[in-house]
Short mmCIF file of C-alpha atoms in Angstrom, two decimals:
data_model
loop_
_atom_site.label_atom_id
_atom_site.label_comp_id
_atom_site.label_asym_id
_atom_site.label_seq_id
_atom_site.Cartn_x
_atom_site.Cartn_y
_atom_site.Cartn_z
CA UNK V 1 30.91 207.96 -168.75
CA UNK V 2 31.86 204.85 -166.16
CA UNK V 3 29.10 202.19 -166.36
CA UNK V 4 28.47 199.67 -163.71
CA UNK V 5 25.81 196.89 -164.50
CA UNK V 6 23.87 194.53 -162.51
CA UNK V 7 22.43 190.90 -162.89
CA UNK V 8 20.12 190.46 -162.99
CA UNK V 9 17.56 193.41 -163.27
CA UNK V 10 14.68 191.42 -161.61
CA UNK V 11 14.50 188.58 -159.82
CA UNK V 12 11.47 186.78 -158.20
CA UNK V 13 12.20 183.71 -155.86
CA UNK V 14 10.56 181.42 -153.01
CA UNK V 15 11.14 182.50 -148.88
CA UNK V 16 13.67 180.71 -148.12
CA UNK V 17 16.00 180.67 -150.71
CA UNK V 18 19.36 182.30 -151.37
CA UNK V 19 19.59 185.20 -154.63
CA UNK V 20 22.98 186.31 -155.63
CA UNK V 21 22.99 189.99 -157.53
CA UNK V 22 26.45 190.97 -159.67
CA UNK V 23 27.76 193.99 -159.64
CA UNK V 24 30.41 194.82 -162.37
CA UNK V 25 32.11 197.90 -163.55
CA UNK V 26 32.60 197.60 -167.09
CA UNK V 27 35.55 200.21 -168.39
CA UNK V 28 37.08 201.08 -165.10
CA UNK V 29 38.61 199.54 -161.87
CA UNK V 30 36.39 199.87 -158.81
CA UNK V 31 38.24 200.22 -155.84
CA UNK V 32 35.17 200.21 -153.33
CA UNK V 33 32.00 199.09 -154.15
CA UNK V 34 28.47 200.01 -152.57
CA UNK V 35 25.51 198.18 -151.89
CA UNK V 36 21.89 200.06 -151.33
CA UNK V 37 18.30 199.08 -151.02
CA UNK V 38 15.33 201.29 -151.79
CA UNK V 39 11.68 200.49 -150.81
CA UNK V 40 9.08 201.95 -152.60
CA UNK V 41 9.33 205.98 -152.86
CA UNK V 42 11.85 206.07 -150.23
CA UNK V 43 15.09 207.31 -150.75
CA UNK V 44 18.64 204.79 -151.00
CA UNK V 45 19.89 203.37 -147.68
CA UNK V 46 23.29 202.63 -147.55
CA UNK V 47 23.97 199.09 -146.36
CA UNK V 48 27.74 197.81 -146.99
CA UNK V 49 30.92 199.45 -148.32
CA UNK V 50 33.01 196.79 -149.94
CA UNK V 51 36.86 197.39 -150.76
CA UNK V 52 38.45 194.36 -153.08
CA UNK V 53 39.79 191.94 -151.26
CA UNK V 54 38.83 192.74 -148.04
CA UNK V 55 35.72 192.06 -145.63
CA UNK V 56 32.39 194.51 -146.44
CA UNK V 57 31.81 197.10 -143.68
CA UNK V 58 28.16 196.93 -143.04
CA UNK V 59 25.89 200.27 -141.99
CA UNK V 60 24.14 199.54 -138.62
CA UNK V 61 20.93 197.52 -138.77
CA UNK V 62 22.22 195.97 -141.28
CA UNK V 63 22.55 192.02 -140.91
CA UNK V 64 25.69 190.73 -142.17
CA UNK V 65 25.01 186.99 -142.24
CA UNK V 66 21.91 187.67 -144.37
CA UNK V 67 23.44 190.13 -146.78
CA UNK V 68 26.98 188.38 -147.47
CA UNK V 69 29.18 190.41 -149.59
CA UNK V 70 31.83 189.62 -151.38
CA UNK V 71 34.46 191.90 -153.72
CA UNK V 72 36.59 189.49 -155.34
CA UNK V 73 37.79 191.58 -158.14
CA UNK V 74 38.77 195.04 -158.94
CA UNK V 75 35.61 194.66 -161.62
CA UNK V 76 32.90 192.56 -159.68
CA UNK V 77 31.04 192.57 -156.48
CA UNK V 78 28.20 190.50 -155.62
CA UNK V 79 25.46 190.78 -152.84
CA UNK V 80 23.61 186.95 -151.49
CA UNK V 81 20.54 187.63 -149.70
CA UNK V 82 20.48 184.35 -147.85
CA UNK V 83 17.17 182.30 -147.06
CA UNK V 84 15.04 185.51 -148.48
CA UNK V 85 11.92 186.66 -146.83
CA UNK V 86 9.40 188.77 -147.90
CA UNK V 87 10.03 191.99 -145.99
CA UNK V 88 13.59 191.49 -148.13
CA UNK V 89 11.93 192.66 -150.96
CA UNK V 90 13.18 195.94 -152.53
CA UNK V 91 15.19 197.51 -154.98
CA UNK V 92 18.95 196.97 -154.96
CA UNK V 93 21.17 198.98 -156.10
CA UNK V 94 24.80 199.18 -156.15
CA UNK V 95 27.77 201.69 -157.24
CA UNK V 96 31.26 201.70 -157.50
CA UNK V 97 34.09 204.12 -156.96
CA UNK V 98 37.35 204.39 -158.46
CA UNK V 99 39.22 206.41 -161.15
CA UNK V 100 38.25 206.56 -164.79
CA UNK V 101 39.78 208.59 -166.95
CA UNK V 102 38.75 212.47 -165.95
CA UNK V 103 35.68 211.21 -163.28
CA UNK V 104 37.57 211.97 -160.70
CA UNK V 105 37.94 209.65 -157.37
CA UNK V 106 34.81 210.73 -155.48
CA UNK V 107 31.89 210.35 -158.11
CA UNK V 108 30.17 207.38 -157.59
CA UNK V 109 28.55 205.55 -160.70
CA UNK V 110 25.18 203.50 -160.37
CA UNK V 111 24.40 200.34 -161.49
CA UNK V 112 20.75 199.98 -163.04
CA UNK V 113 19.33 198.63 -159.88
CA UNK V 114 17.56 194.40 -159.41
CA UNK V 115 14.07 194.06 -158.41
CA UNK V 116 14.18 191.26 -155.97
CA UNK V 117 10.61 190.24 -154.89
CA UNK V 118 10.36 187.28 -152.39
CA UNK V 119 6.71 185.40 -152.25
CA UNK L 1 22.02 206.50 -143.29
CA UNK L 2 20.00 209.49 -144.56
CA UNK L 3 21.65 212.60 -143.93
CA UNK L 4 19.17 215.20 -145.73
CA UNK L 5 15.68 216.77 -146.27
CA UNK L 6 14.21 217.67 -149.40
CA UNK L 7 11.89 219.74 -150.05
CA UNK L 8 9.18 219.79 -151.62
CA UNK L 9 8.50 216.10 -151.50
CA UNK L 10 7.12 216.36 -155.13
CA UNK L 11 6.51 219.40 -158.11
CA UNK L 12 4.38 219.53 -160.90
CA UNK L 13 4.93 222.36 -163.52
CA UNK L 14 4.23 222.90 -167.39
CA UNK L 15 6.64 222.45 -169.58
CA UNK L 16 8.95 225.22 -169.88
CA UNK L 17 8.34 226.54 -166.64
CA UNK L 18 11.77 226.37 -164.19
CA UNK L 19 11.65 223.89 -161.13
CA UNK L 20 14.00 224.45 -158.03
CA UNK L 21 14.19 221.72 -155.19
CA UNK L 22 16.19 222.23 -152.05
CA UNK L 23 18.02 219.91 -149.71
CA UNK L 24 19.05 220.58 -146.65
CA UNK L 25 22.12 218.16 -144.33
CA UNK L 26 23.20 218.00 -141.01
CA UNK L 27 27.19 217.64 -140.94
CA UNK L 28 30.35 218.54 -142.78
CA UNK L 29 30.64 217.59 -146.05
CA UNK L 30 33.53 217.01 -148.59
CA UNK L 31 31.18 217.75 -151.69
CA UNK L 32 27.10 217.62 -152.72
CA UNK L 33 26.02 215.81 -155.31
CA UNK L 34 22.76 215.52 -157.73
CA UNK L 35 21.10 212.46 -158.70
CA UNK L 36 17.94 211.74 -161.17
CA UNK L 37 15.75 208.34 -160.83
CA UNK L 38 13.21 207.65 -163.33
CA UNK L 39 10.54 205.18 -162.11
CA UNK L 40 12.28 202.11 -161.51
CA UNK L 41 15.67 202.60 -162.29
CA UNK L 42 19.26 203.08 -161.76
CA UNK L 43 20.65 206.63 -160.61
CA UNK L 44 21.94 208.78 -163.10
CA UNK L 45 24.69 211.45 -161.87
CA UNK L 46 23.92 215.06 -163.06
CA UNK L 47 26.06 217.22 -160.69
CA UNK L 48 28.81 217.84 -158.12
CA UNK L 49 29.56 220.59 -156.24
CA UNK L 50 32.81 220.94 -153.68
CA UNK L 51 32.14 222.34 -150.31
CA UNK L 52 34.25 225.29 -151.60
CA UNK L 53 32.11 226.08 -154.22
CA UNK L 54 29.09 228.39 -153.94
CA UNK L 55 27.54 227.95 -157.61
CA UNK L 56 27.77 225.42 -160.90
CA UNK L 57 26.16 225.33 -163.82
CA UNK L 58 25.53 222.40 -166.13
CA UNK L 59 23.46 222.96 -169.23
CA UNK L 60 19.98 223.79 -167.53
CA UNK L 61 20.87 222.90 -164.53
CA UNK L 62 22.11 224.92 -161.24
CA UNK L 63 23.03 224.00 -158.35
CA UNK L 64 23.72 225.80 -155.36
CA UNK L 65 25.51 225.68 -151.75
CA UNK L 66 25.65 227.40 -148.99
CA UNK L 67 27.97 225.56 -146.57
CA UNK L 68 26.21 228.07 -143.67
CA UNK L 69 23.65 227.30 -143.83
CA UNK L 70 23.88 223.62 -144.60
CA UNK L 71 21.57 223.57 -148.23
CA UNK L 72 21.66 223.49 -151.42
CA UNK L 73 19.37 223.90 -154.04
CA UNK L 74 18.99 222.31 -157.80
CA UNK L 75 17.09 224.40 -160.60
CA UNK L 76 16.31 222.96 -163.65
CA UNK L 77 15.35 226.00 -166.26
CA UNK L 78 12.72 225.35 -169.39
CA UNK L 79 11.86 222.21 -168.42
CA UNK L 80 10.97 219.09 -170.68
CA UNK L 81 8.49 216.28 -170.36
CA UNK L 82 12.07 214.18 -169.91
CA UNK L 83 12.56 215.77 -166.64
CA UNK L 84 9.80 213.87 -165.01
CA UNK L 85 11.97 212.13 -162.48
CA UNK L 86 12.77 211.86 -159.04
CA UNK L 87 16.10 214.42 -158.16
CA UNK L 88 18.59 212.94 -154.96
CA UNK L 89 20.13 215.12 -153.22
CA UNK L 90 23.39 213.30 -151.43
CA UNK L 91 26.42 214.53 -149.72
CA UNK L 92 29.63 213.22 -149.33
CA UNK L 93 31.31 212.70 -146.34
CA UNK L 94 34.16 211.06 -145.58
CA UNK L 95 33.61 208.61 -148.29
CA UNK L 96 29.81 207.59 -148.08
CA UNK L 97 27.18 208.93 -149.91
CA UNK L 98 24.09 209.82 -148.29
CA UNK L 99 21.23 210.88 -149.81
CA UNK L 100 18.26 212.73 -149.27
CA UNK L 101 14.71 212.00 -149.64
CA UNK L 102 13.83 213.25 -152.63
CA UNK L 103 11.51 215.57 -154.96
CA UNK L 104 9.51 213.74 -157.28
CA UNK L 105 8.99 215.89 -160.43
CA UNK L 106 6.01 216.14 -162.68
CA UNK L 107 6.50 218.34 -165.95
CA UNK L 108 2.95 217.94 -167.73
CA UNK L 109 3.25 218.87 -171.82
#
């Protein structure tokens, strides 16, 4: 199947500072590109849709000076979490969308997710 | 956002035994998708079913929908330690994902 990974898996950083996660898709040509966080035992919120080449359309609540997104490729997107607090800390996860072979246009394929804790 | 309900928040059951989750969404959707989590991890896709489609099968798994009434349901037959997970429910509408809360499964050998 499509696989999508992410750099890196875990990161741990000061407040204040800036992390940058990668999202790739690795045999196929993502068209949009998704961006989630997950707290502990809680389900995935949706916070930005990205389409290449274009600006991110962020959910509401969602901050987009502090998450800055950018899709420069049909194969990478990448999330910043500017100066990081720690209420920032969660799971990330993103997917990606496009066709591959028999998937099909609406399956969405998950990357392995980045721990980011902020101390 | 969160579009669904799950229920039951969480299962245990013996191996072999059959486990059957529901979720439950509030609009239209264009299909309804199954997810696993283990502990920590990325989301692995089992399972899509079309609004148009009432039943699907997929090795042990079934899945259900009933556009009606707005559920669906996932059952996972002769169940394996490997199953211990935590199952998604999401539903896709007009090209976001949104996903339920979860059942966290327990299958003790």
């Amino acid at each position: 199947g499509a696989v999508v990974s992410q750099h890196p898996s875990r990161v741990i950083c000061k407040s204040g500072t800036s992390v940058k996660i990668e999202c790739r898709s690795l045999d196929f040509q993502a068209t949009t590109m998704f961006w989630y966080r997950q707290f502990p035992k809680q389900s995935l919120m949706l916070m930005a849709t990205s389409n290449e080449g274009s600006k991110a359309t962020y959910e509401q609540g969602v901050e987009k000076d502090k998450f800055l997104i950018n899709h420069a490729s049909l194969t990478l997107s990448t999330l910043t979490v500017t100066s990081a607090h720690p209420e920032d800390s969660s799971f990330y996860i993103c997917s990606a969308r496009g066709l591959a072979g028999a998937t099909g246009y609406d399956t969405q394929y998950f990357g392995p997710g980045t721990r980011l804790t902020v101390l | 956002s969160q579009q669904g309900e799950e229920d039951p928040q969480a299962l245990s059951i013996q191996e072999g035994e059959n486990a059957t989750m529901n979720c439950s969404y509030k609009t239209s959707i264009n299909n309804l998708q199954w997810y696993r989590q283990n502990s920590g991890r990325g989301l692995v896709h089992l399972i899509l079913i079309r609004s148009n489609e009432r039943e699907k099968h997929s090795g042990r798994l079934r899945v259900t929908l009933d556009t009606s009434k707005k559920s669906s349901s996932l059952l996972i037959t002769a169940s394996r330690a490997a199953d211990t997970a935590s199952y998604f429910c999401a539903t896709l509408t007009d090209y976001k994902l949104s996903f339920g809360a979860g059942t966290t499964v327990t299958v003790r050998a």
